Amino acid sequence: MRSAIVLGFVLLVFSAGYAQQGSVAGRVTDAATGTPLAGAHVTMEGSTAGTTAGPDGRYVLRGIEAGSHRIRFSFVGYLPVSLASAVVAGDTTSLDAALTPAIIPTLPVTVTASRGRERETPATFSGLDREEIRNRYTAQDIPVLLSELPSSTSYSEGGGGIGYTYLNIRGFDSRRIAVMINGIPQNDPEDHNVYWLDFPDLAGTLEDVQVQRGAGSAFYGPPAIGGSVNLVTSLFGKERSLQVSAGGGSFNTRRYAVSFSSSLIDNRYAFHGRLARILTNGYRDRSWCDFGSYFLGAIRYDESMTTQINFYGGPVADHLAYYGIPKALVTDRENRRANPIARNEELENFSQPHYELFHEWRLSPAVTLHNTFFYVTGEGFFDYDGSWAPYSYYRLSPGNGFAGDPDTVLVPGALIRAWVGNRQFGWLPRVTITHERGEFIAGAEVRIHRSVHWGRLQWAQELPAGVPEDYHYYEFRGAKDIVSLYAHEQYRLTPEASLMLNLQYAYNRYRLYDEKFIGTDFAVPYHFLNPRAGINYNFDEHWNGYLSAAYTSREPRLNNLYDAAEASTPASWGAVLPQFGVTP
């Protein structure tokens, strides 16, 4: 009898508890097509309760306390959604969810501390979105495309906007502008320049471009003295597509391209690829270009992670056209297209493949960890006239089989081949923490750059006997190690005012070693602290203003320290020495 009473009491308590609970049930579908999303995650926010949708997209979430709750729906490749639900004790509440595809992915590189946001970031910036790029781009290099933005200008050595083109922002050249593709620095570590022709047809794969104007740290690469350029590639389309295009223009300019997009595969993967070729005779005489281009991207979506890889680049060939013409010829229609570089052999070949890996891990709704790994390799040469140089410039003496003063007798018809090989590894980690008043980002940059440079006499009319075929008259290796740490805080003071604080510490260490003939070997370190602060105030929905202050500094170029490629000049021309103190 006593056992029956205890059992009845337990059942009464359980029934009372169960009566205070209810269920939520419904269907999860694709908002665009209505297709059921089998395996979609359904969870109650603030608890561990959860389930997954069945093959027909239906789910049941049981054992929920009566009251108001928020139910979160998520699925790989779709934007998550959170819906309110009023749970009734002992009843089942109906709640359907339609998720929107997110195939233009939230890339790990699209929101960083170095990109401005409207009415929030105290900086002057402008940009081009995907549609504007498609409407403006034909075959020209990116500086020409960006020259339409405020305070930006460009010029081209060949005159046609293809080949060696240069970008200026507020009068500062590319050596003083920080350029990033997918958050990865593109300024050459040794000379700070940006060689835009090494990214042929990149604009055909761009999703977004933002140009910031004014001084400030870009956090990656050299400091942004004149401004920064952020380019993002991402063409993972919502639908499968295959596109073939061809076009032509002035000066026998042609562009051929084929691209594909896979859309979402198995609710997890997407691919995009593009092949292109650009050819032109150039506006100026002998300023032809022949550029190949390739791009392959793949992305994988997981519930809390996004992983992407990119592989792009292109072999380039062009005739040199870096010499200008006298001012008097500019108005002469017959002569203003002249190119003083007259020899057909004066040309360039180079290839610079890029390998990129991005990983974004959403640890919680407020914390996201980003990691970027990249490897850039480049090899190539340019051949140019060397008939202006005497035998001693090439380290040739009468012992090599010629008569005369080696400092004054010129090498007839000499053609110099200058060759360079580069390798660069990099890791860019960062963490983003969203808080009630804004966002905090902390990160680092680690880069290792190694190079080999050499020059040789490629050809001459009277090359002395006994000179080896692969004779290098200069050769050296360069190295640069880069480490930086940074912190960025975007803090909302009031609904109208926001404060931005940035601080970067940068360490750069040059080294030059294995110099043939002379044996110069040195290492020079640099330490920099670059702060930036600003405040933005929104007066109304149309007007806002900001104040910003920044201090930025950078190291010189490697050949500002010591120009090893010119260390063979005759003594009468003046000695080429390191531009710093030398310890015996």
Coordinates of C-alpha atoms in Angstrom, one line a residue:
M1 CA 0.0 0.0 0.0
R2 CA 2.8 2.4 0.9
S3 CA 4.6 1.7 -2.4
A4 CA 1.4 2.5 -4.4
I5 CA 1.1 5.9 -2.6
V6 CA 4.8 6.8 -3.4
L7 CA 4.3 5.8 -7.0
G8 CA 1.2 7.9 -7.3
F9 CA 2.9 10.9 -5.8
V10 CA 5.8 10.6 -8.3
L11 CA 3.4 10.4 -11.2
L12 CA 1.5 13.4 -9.9
V13 CA 4.7 15.5 -9.7
F14 CA 5.9 14.4 -13.1
S15 CA 2.5 15.2 -14.7
A16 CA 2.5 18.6 -13.1
G17 CA 6.0 19.3 -14.4
Y18 CA 5.1 18.1 -17.9
A19 CA 2.0 20.2 -17.9
Q20 CA 4.2 23.3 -17.6
Q21 CA 6.0 22.3 -20.8
G22 CA 5.1 22.5 -24.5
S23 CA 6.6 21.9 -28.0
V24 CA 7.5 23.8 -31.1
A25 CA 7.1 22.2 -34.5
G26 CA 7.3 23.3 -38.1
R27 CA 9.1 23.2 -41.4
V28 CA 12.5 24.7 -42.5
T29 CA 12.7 25.6 -46.2
D30 CA 14.7 27.6 -48.7
A31 CA 13.2 31.1 -48.9
A32 CA 13.8 31.3 -52.7
T33 CA 12.5 27.9 -53.8
G34 CA 10.5 26.4 -51.0
T35 CA 12.7 23.3 -51.0
P36 CA 12.9 21.6 -47.6
L37 CA 16.3 21.9 -45.8
A38 CA 16.9 18.4 -44.5
G39 CA 19.3 18.4 -41.6
A40 CA 18.8 22.1 -40.7
H41 CA 19.7 22.9 -37.0
V42 CA 16.9 24.1 -34.7
T43 CA 17.9 25.3 -31.2
M44 CA 16.4 27.3 -28.4
E45 CA 18.5 30.3 -27.6
G46 CA 20.0 30.3 -24.1
S47 CA 19.6 26.6 -23.6
T48 CA 21.0 23.3 -24.9
A49 CA 17.7 22.2 -26.3
G50 CA 17.9 21.4 -30.0
T51 CA 17.0 19.1 -32.9
T52 CA 17.5 18.7 -36.7
A53 CA 15.0 18.8 -39.5
G54 CA 14.0 15.6 -41.2
P55 CA 14.0 14.8 -44.9
D56 CA 10.9 16.8 -45.5
G57 CA 12.3 19.8 -43.6
R58 CA 10.0 19.2 -40.6
Y59 CA 11.1 19.3 -37.0
V60 CA 9.7 19.0 -33.5
L61 CA 11.4 20.6 -30.5
R62 CA 10.0 19.1 -27.3
G63 CA 10.2 19.8 -23.6
I64 CA 10.3 23.6 -23.7
E65 CA 9.1 25.6 -20.7
A66 CA 6.0 27.5 -21.3
G67 CA 6.6 31.2 -22.1
S68 CA 8.3 33.3 -24.7
H69 CA 11.4 32.0 -26.3
R70 CA 13.6 32.6 -29.4
I71 CA 14.2 29.7 -31.7
R72 CA 17.3 29.8 -34.0
F73 CA 17.4 28.1 -37.4
S74 CA 20.6 27.5 -39.2
F75 CA 21.9 25.6 -42.2
V76 CA 25.2 25.4 -44.1
G77 CA 25.2 27.9 -46.9
Y78 CA 22.2 29.9 -45.6
L79 CA 21.9 33.0 -43.4
P80 CA 20.7 31.9 -39.8
V81 CA 17.4 33.3 -38.6
S82 CA 16.1 33.8 -35.0
L83 CA 12.3 33.8 -34.5
A84 CA 10.1 34.5 -31.5
S85 CA 7.7 31.8 -30.3
A86 CA 5.2 31.7 -27.4
V87 CA 5.1 28.2 -26.0
V88 CA 1.8 27.1 -24.4
A89 CA 1.9 24.5 -21.7
G90 CA 0.8 21.1 -22.9
D91 CA 0.4 22.3 -26.5
T92 CA 2.5 22.4 -29.7
T93 CA 3.2 25.8 -31.2
S94 CA 3.7 26.0 -35.0
L95 CA 6.7 27.9 -36.3
D96 CA 8.0 27.7 -39.8
A97 CA 11.3 29.2 -41.0
A98 CA 12.4 30.2 -44.5
L99 CA 16.2 30.6 -44.8
T100 CA 17.9 32.8 -47.3
P101 CA 20.9 31.4 -49.3
A102 CA 24.2 33.1 -48.4
I103 CA 26.2 32.0 -51.4
I104 CA 27.9 35.3 -51.8
P105 CA 29.9 34.3 -48.7
T106 CA 30.9 36.4 -45.8
L107 CA 34.5 36.0 -46.6
P108 CA 37.1 36.1 -43.8
V109 CA 38.6 39.2 -45.5
T110 CA 35.5 41.4 -46.1
V111 CA 35.3 43.0 -42.7
T112 CA 38.6 44.0 -41.2
A113 CA 39.9 46.8 -39.1
S114 CA 41.4 48.4 -42.2
R115 CA 38.1 48.8 -44.0
G116 CA 35.8 51.8 -43.4
R117 CA 32.1 51.7 -42.6
E118 CA 29.7 54.4 -43.5
R119 CA 28.7 56.9 -40.7
E120 CA 31.0 55.0 -38.3
T121 CA 34.6 55.0 -39.4
P122 CA 36.3 58.4 -39.0
A123 CA 38.1 58.3 -42.4
T124 CA 37.5 59.4 -46.0
F125 CA 36.8 56.4 -48.2
S126 CA 34.9 55.4 -51.3
G127 CA 34.6 52.3 -53.4
L128 CA 33.2 50.2 -56.2
D129 CA 30.8 47.3 -55.7
R130 CA 30.4 44.3 -58.0
E131 CA 27.9 45.9 -60.4
E132 CA 29.9 49.1 -60.8
I133 CA 33.1 47.1 -61.5
R134 CA 31.3 45.1 -64.2
N135 CA 30.0 48.3 -65.8
R136 CA 33.4 50.1 -65.9
Y137 CA 35.9 47.3 -66.5
T138 CA 36.9 46.4 -70.0
A139 CA 40.6 45.4 -70.2
Q140 CA 42.4 48.2 -68.4
D141 CA 44.6 47.7 -65.3
I142 CA 43.2 48.4 -61.8
P143 CA 44.8 51.9 -61.4
V144 CA 42.8 53.1 -64.4
L145 CA 39.6 51.7 -62.9
L146 CA 40.3 53.4 -59.6
S147 CA 41.3 56.7 -61.1
E148 CA 37.5 57.5 -61.4
L149 CA 37.3 57.7 -57.6
P150 CA 38.0 61.0 -55.7
S151 CA 41.6 62.2 -55.2
S152 CA 42.9 59.3 -57.4
T153 CA 44.8 59.5 -60.6
S154 CA 46.7 57.1 -62.8
Y155 CA 49.1 57.0 -65.7
S156 CA 50.3 54.3 -68.0
E157 CA 53.8 53.9 -69.6
G158 CA 52.3 52.4 -72.8
G159 CA 49.5 55.0 -72.9
G160 CA 46.7 52.5 -73.2
G161 CA 46.1 51.7 -69.5
I162 CA 47.5 48.1 -69.9
G163 CA 50.9 47.1 -68.7
Y164 CA 52.9 49.3 -66.4
T165 CA 50.3 51.6 -64.8
Y166 CA 50.6 53.6 -61.7
L167 CA 48.1 54.9 -59.1
N168 CA 48.4 58.1 -57.1
I169 CA 46.2 59.0 -54.2
R170 CA 46.3 62.6 -53.0
G171 CA 49.6 62.9 -54.9
F172 CA 51.3 60.0 -53.2
D173 CA 52.6 57.2 -55.4
S174 CA 52.1 53.4 -55.0
R175 CA 55.2 53.2 -52.7
R176 CA 53.3 55.2 -50.1
I177 CA 49.9 53.5 -50.6
A178 CA 49.1 50.2 -48.8
V179 CA 47.5 47.8 -51.3
M180 CA 45.8 44.6 -50.2
I181 CA 44.0 41.8 -52.1
N182 CA 41.8 39.8 -49.8
G183 CA 43.5 41.4 -46.9
I184 CA 47.0 40.2 -48.1
P185 CA 49.6 43.0 -48.6
Q186 CA 50.8 43.4 -52.2
N187 CA 53.5 46.1 -51.9
D188 CA 56.9 44.6 -52.8
P189 CA 58.7 44.0 -49.5
E190 CA 62.0 45.3 -50.9
D191 CA 61.0 48.4 -52.9
H192 CA 57.4 49.1 -51.6
N193 CA 56.1 49.4 -55.2
V194 CA 53.0 47.7 -56.5
Y195 CA 53.3 46.0 -59.9
W196 CA 49.7 46.0 -61.1
L197 CA 50.6 44.2 -64.3
D198 CA 51.3 41.1 -62.2
F199 CA 47.5 40.8 -61.6
P200 CA 46.2 40.7 -65.2
D201 CA 42.4 40.7 -65.5
L202 CA 42.0 40.6 -61.7
A203 CA 39.2 43.2 -62.0
G204 CA 37.2 40.5 -63.8
T205 CA 37.1 38.5 -60.5
L206 CA 36.6 41.4 -58.0
E207 CA 33.6 41.6 -55.7
D208 CA 34.4 44.8 -54.0
V209 CA 37.0 47.6 -53.9
Q210 CA 37.5 50.2 -51.2
V211 CA 39.9 53.1 -51.3
Q212 CA 40.7 55.0 -48.1
R213 CA 42.4 58.4 -48.4
G214 CA 44.8 59.9 -45.8
A215 CA 47.5 58.7 -43.5
G216 CA 47.0 55.8 -41.1
S217 CA 48.0 52.3 -40.5
A218 CA 46.7 49.6 -42.8
F219 CA 48.0 47.0 -40.3
Y220 CA 49.3 44.8 -43.0
G221 CA 52.1 45.7 -45.4
P222 CA 53.7 49.1 -45.5
P223 CA 52.0 52.0 -43.7
A224 CA 49.3 53.8 -45.6
I225 CA 50.9 57.3 -45.9
G226 CA 48.8 58.5 -48.8
G227 CA 45.9 56.0 -48.4
S228 CA 45.1 52.3 -48.8
V229 CA 43.4 50.1 -51.4
N230 CA 41.4 47.0 -50.4
L231 CA 40.4 44.6 -53.1
V232 CA 38.2 41.6 -52.5
T233 CA 37.8 38.7 -54.9
S234 CA 34.7 36.5 -54.6
L235 CA 32.4 35.4 -57.4
F236 CA 30.7 32.4 -55.9
G237 CA 27.3 32.8 -57.7
K238 CA 23.9 31.6 -56.6
E239 CA 23.4 29.8 -59.8
R240 CA 25.6 27.6 -62.0
S241 CA 27.0 29.4 -64.9
L242 CA 29.5 29.3 -67.7
Q243 CA 30.4 32.5 -69.4
V244 CA 32.5 33.1 -72.5
S245 CA 33.4 36.7 -73.6
A246 CA 35.6 38.4 -76.2
G247 CA 36.2 42.0 -77.1
G248 CA 38.4 44.3 -78.9
G249 CA 39.3 48.0 -79.1
S250 CA 41.8 50.6 -80.2
F251 CA 45.5 49.8 -80.8
N252 CA 44.6 46.2 -81.6
T253 CA 43.5 45.5 -78.0
R254 CA 41.8 42.2 -77.4
R255 CA 40.5 40.4 -74.3
Y256 CA 39.2 36.8 -74.3
A257 CA 37.8 35.2 -71.1
V258 CA 35.9 32.1 -69.9
S259 CA 34.6 31.7 -66.4
F260 CA 32.4 29.3 -64.4
S261 CA 30.6 29.2 -61.1
S262 CA 29.4 26.0 -59.6
S263 CA 26.7 27.4 -57.2
L264 CA 26.3 25.4 -53.9
I265 CA 27.2 21.7 -54.2
D266 CA 25.9 19.3 -51.5
N267 CA 24.9 22.3 -49.4
R268 CA 28.5 22.8 -48.5
Y269 CA 30.9 23.6 -51.4
A270 CA 31.2 26.2 -54.1
F271 CA 33.8 26.8 -56.8
H272 CA 34.7 29.6 -59.2
G273 CA 37.2 29.8 -62.0
R274 CA 38.4 32.1 -64.7
L275 CA 40.9 32.1 -67.6
A276 CA 41.6 35.2 -69.6
R277 CA 44.1 36.6 -72.1
I278 CA 44.7 40.3 -72.8
L279 CA 46.7 41.5 -75.8
T280 CA 47.4 45.0 -77.1
N281 CA 49.9 46.8 -79.4
G282 CA 49.8 49.7 -77.0
Y283 CA 49.2 53.4 -77.7
R284 CA 53.0 54.1 -78.0
D285 CA 55.3 52.4 -80.4
R286 CA 56.7 49.1 -79.2
S287 CA 54.5 49.0 -76.1
W288 CA 52.8 45.7 -76.8
C289 CA 51.5 43.5 -74.0
D290 CA 50.6 39.8 -73.9
F291 CA 49.0 38.9 -70.5
G292 CA 47.6 35.5 -69.4
S293 CA 45.4 35.3 -66.3
Y294 CA 44.0 32.5 -64.2
F295 CA 41.9 32.3 -61.0
L296 CA 40.5 29.4 -59.1
G297 CA 38.6 29.6 -55.9
A298 CA 36.9 27.0 -53.7
I299 CA 34.9 27.5 -50.5
R300 CA 33.5 25.2 -47.9
Y301 CA 30.8 26.1 -45.5
D302 CA 30.4 24.4 -42.1
E303 CA 28.0 25.3 -39.3
S304 CA 30.5 27.5 -37.5
M305 CA 33.4 27.7 -40.0
T306 CA 34.1 28.9 -43.5
T307 CA 37.2 27.8 -45.3
Q308 CA 38.4 29.2 -48.7
I309 CA 41.3 28.7 -50.9
N310 CA 42.4 30.9 -53.9
F311 CA 45.0 30.3 -56.6
Y312 CA 45.6 33.1 -59.1
G313 CA 48.2 34.9 -61.2
G314 CA 49.3 35.0 -64.8
P315 CA 52.4 35.0 -67.0
V316 CA 53.0 38.5 -68.5
A317 CA 55.2 39.6 -71.4
D318 CA 55.6 43.1 -72.6
H319 CA 58.0 45.5 -74.4
L320 CA 59.6 48.1 -72.2
A321 CA 58.3 51.7 -72.5
Y322 CA 59.4 53.4 -69.4
Y323 CA 61.3 56.3 -71.1
G324 CA 59.3 59.5 -71.8
I325 CA 59.5 61.9 -74.7
P326 CA 60.5 65.6 -74.8
K327 CA 57.7 68.0 -73.9
A328 CA 57.8 69.6 -77.3
L329 CA 56.6 66.3 -78.9
V330 CA 53.4 66.0 -76.8
T331 CA 51.4 68.2 -79.2
D332 CA 52.9 66.5 -82.3
R333 CA 50.4 63.9 -83.5
E334 CA 53.0 62.0 -85.4
N335 CA 55.7 61.9 -82.7
R336 CA 53.9 61.8 -79.4
R337 CA 53.5 58.1 -79.6
A338 CA 57.3 57.6 -80.0
N339 CA 59.1 55.1 -77.7
P340 CA 62.8 55.9 -77.2
I341 CA 63.3 52.2 -76.3
A342 CA 63.9 51.1 -79.8
R343 CA 65.4 47.6 -79.7
N344 CA 62.8 44.8 -80.1
E345 CA 64.8 42.7 -77.7
E346 CA 64.1 45.0 -74.8
L347 CA 61.2 43.2 -73.2
E348 CA 60.0 41.6 -70.0
N349 CA 58.7 38.2 -68.8
F350 CA 57.4 37.5 -65.3
S351 CA 55.0 35.3 -63.5
Q352 CA 53.8 35.6 -59.9
P353 CA 51.4 32.9 -58.6
H354 CA 49.4 33.6 -55.4
Y355 CA 48.3 30.8 -53.1
E356 CA 45.8 31.8 -50.4
L357 CA 44.0 30.0 -47.5
F358 CA 41.4 31.7 -45.4
H359 CA 39.7 30.2 -42.4
E360 CA 36.9 31.8 -40.3
W361 CA 35.8 30.1 -37.1
R362 CA 32.8 31.6 -35.3
L363 CA 33.5 30.5 -31.7
S364 CA 30.4 32.2 -30.4
P365 CA 27.9 34.9 -31.6
A366 CA 30.4 37.5 -30.2
V367 CA 33.8 36.0 -31.0
T368 CA 35.2 35.1 -34.4
L369 CA 38.7 33.8 -35.1
H370 CA 40.3 34.5 -38.5
N371 CA 43.4 33.0 -40.0
T372 CA 44.9 33.8 -43.4
F373 CA 47.9 31.9 -44.8
F374 CA 49.5 32.8 -48.1
Y375 CA 52.5 32.0 -50.3
V376 CA 53.6 34.2 -53.2
T377 CA 56.3 33.2 -55.6
G378 CA 57.6 35.2 -58.6
E379 CA 60.3 34.7 -61.2
G380 CA 61.2 36.7 -64.3
F381 CA 63.5 39.0 -66.1
F382 CA 63.7 42.2 -68.2
D383 CA 66.2 42.7 -70.9
Y384 CA 67.4 46.2 -71.6
D385 CA 70.0 48.1 -73.5
G386 CA 73.5 48.2 -71.9
S387 CA 75.6 49.7 -74.7
W388 CA 76.0 52.8 -72.6
A389 CA 78.2 50.9 -70.1
P390 CA 82.0 50.3 -70.3
Y391 CA 83.6 46.9 -69.9
S392 CA 84.5 47.5 -66.3
Y393 CA 80.8 47.9 -65.5
Y394 CA 80.4 44.3 -66.4
R395 CA 83.5 43.5 -64.4
L396 CA 85.4 42.7 -67.6
S397 CA 89.1 43.6 -67.9
P398 CA 91.7 43.4 -70.7
G399 CA 92.5 40.0 -69.4
N400 CA 89.2 38.9 -70.9
G401 CA 90.5 39.6 -74.4
F402 CA 89.9 43.2 -75.4
A403 CA 92.2 46.2 -75.8
G404 CA 91.7 49.6 -74.2
D405 CA 90.7 51.3 -71.0
P406 CA 87.9 49.2 -69.4
D407 CA 86.5 52.3 -67.7
T408 CA 85.9 54.2 -71.0
V409 CA 85.5 51.6 -73.8
L410 CA 81.8 50.8 -74.2
V411 CA 80.5 47.3 -75.0
P412 CA 78.8 47.7 -78.4
G413 CA 75.2 46.4 -78.6
A414 CA 75.2 45.1 -75.1
L415 CA 71.9 43.7 -73.8
I416 CA 71.5 43.3 -70.1
R417 CA 69.3 40.6 -68.5
A418 CA 68.2 41.5 -65.0
W419 CA 66.6 38.5 -63.3
V420 CA 64.8 38.3 -59.9
G421 CA 63.2 35.4 -58.0
N422 CA 61.0 36.0 -55.0
R423 CA 59.4 33.9 -52.3
Q424 CA 57.1 35.1 -49.6
F425 CA 55.3 33.3 -46.8
G426 CA 52.8 34.9 -44.5
W427 CA 50.3 34.3 -41.7
L428 CA 47.7 36.9 -40.7
P429 CA 45.8 35.9 -37.5
R430 CA 43.1 38.0 -35.9
V431 CA 40.2 37.8 -33.5
T432 CA 37.0 39.9 -33.6
I433 CA 35.0 40.4 -30.5
T434 CA 31.7 42.1 -30.7
H435 CA 30.5 43.8 -27.6
E436 CA 27.5 45.9 -26.5
R437 CA 29.1 49.2 -27.5
G438 CA 31.0 48.1 -30.7
E439 CA 33.8 45.9 -31.8
F440 CA 37.3 45.0 -30.8
I441 CA 39.8 43.5 -33.2
A442 CA 43.3 42.3 -32.4
G443 CA 45.7 40.6 -34.8
A444 CA 49.2 40.1 -36.0
E445 CA 51.2 39.8 -39.2
V446 CA 54.1 37.5 -39.8
R447 CA 55.9 37.5 -43.2
I448 CA 59.1 36.0 -44.5
H449 CA 60.5 37.3 -47.8
R450 CA 63.5 35.9 -49.7
S451 CA 64.9 37.0 -53.0
V452 CA 67.6 36.3 -55.5
H453 CA 68.9 39.0 -58.0
W454 CA 71.4 38.7 -60.8
G455 CA 72.4 40.5 -63.9
R456 CA 74.3 39.3 -67.0
L457 CA 75.3 40.2 -70.4
Q458 CA 72.6 38.6 -72.5
W459 CA 74.2 39.6 -75.8
A460 CA 76.8 41.9 -77.3
Q461 CA 78.3 42.5 -80.7
E462 CA 81.9 42.0 -79.5
L463 CA 81.7 39.9 -76.4
P464 CA 85.2 39.0 -75.4
A465 CA 86.3 35.4 -75.7
G466 CA 86.4 33.4 -72.5
V467 CA 83.3 34.9 -70.9
P468 CA 81.1 32.1 -69.7
E469 CA 77.6 31.9 -71.2
D470 CA 75.9 32.3 -67.9
Y471 CA 78.3 34.9 -66.5
H472 CA 76.7 37.2 -63.8
Y473 CA 78.4 40.5 -63.3
Y474 CA 76.3 41.1 -60.2
E475 CA 74.4 38.6 -57.9
F476 CA 73.1 38.9 -54.4
R477 CA 70.3 37.6 -52.1
G478 CA 67.9 39.7 -50.1
A479 CA 65.8 38.9 -47.1
K480 CA 63.1 40.7 -45.1
D481 CA 61.4 39.5 -41.9
I482 CA 58.2 41.3 -40.9
V483 CA 56.3 41.1 -37.7
S484 CA 53.5 43.4 -36.5
L485 CA 50.9 43.4 -33.7
Y486 CA 47.8 45.6 -33.7
A487 CA 44.6 46.4 -31.8
H488 CA 41.5 48.2 -33.1
E489 CA 38.6 49.4 -31.1
Q490 CA 35.4 50.8 -32.6
Y491 CA 33.4 52.2 -29.6
R492 CA 29.9 53.7 -29.7
L493 CA 29.9 56.6 -27.3
T494 CA 26.3 57.6 -27.9
P495 CA 23.8 56.6 -30.6
E496 CA 25.3 59.5 -32.7
A497 CA 29.0 59.4 -31.9
S498 CA 31.5 56.6 -32.3
L499 CA 35.2 56.5 -31.3
M500 CA 38.0 54.6 -33.2
L501 CA 41.3 53.8 -31.6
N502 CA 44.1 51.9 -33.5
L503 CA 47.6 51.0 -32.4
Q504 CA 50.2 49.0 -34.4
Y505 CA 53.7 47.9 -33.5
A506 CA 55.8 46.9 -36.6
Y507 CA 59.2 45.3 -36.8
N508 CA 61.0 45.1 -40.1
R509 CA 64.5 43.6 -40.7
Y510 CA 66.3 43.8 -44.0
R511 CA 69.3 41.6 -44.8
L512 CA 71.5 41.5 -47.9
Y513 CA 74.0 38.6 -48.3
D514 CA 75.8 36.3 -50.6
E515 CA 76.8 39.3 -52.8
K516 CA 79.1 38.0 -55.5
F517 CA 82.5 39.7 -56.1
I518 CA 82.2 42.2 -53.1
G519 CA 80.8 40.0 -50.4
T520 CA 78.7 42.7 -48.7
D521 CA 76.6 41.2 -45.9
F522 CA 74.4 43.3 -43.5
A523 CA 71.2 43.3 -41.5
V524 CA 69.3 46.4 -40.5
P525 CA 66.3 46.3 -38.2
Y526 CA 63.5 48.9 -37.8
H527 CA 60.9 49.3 -35.1
F528 CA 57.8 51.5 -35.5
L529 CA 54.8 52.4 -33.4
N530 CA 51.8 53.7 -35.5
P531 CA 48.8 55.2 -33.5
R532 CA 45.6 56.4 -35.0
A533 CA 42.5 57.9 -33.4
G534 CA 39.3 59.4 -34.6
I535 CA 35.7 60.3 -33.8
N536 CA 32.6 60.3 -36.0
Y537 CA 29.4 62.1 -35.3
N538 CA 26.1 61.7 -37.1
F539 CA 24.2 65.0 -37.1
D540 CA 21.1 63.5 -38.8
E541 CA 20.3 60.7 -41.4
H542 CA 22.1 62.7 -44.1
W543 CA 25.0 64.6 -42.5
N544 CA 28.0 63.3 -40.5
G545 CA 31.4 64.7 -39.7
Y546 CA 34.6 63.3 -38.3
L547 CA 38.0 64.2 -36.8
S548 CA 41.0 61.9 -37.3
A549 CA 44.7 62.0 -36.3
A550 CA 47.4 59.5 -37.2
Y551 CA 51.1 59.1 -37.1
T552 CA 52.8 56.6 -39.4
S553 CA 56.4 55.8 -40.4
R554 CA 58.2 53.2 -42.5
E555 CA 61.6 51.8 -43.4
P556 CA 63.4 52.9 -46.6
R557 CA 63.7 50.7 -49.7
L558 CA 66.4 48.1 -49.8
N559 CA 68.4 49.8 -52.5
N560 CA 68.2 53.1 -50.6
L561 CA 70.4 51.3 -48.1
Y562 CA 72.7 49.8 -50.7
D563 CA 72.2 49.4 -54.5
A564 CA 73.9 46.1 -55.1
A565 CA 72.9 46.0 -58.7
E566 CA 74.9 49.1 -59.4
A567 CA 77.9 48.3 -57.2
S568 CA 80.1 47.5 -60.3
T569 CA 80.1 51.1 -61.6
P570 CA 83.6 52.5 -62.5
A571 CA 85.4 54.3 -59.6
S572 CA 85.3 57.5 -61.6
W573 CA 81.5 57.4 -61.4
G574 CA 81.6 57.4 -57.6
A575 CA 81.6 54.5 -55.2
V576 CA 78.4 52.7 -54.4
L577 CA 78.4 52.2 -50.7
P578 CA 75.9 51.2 -48.0
Q579 CA 74.0 54.3 -46.7
F580 CA 74.6 53.5 -43.1
G581 CA 77.6 53.1 -40.7
V582 CA 79.9 50.2 -41.5
T583 CA 81.8 48.4 -38.8
P584 CA 85.2 47.3 -40.0

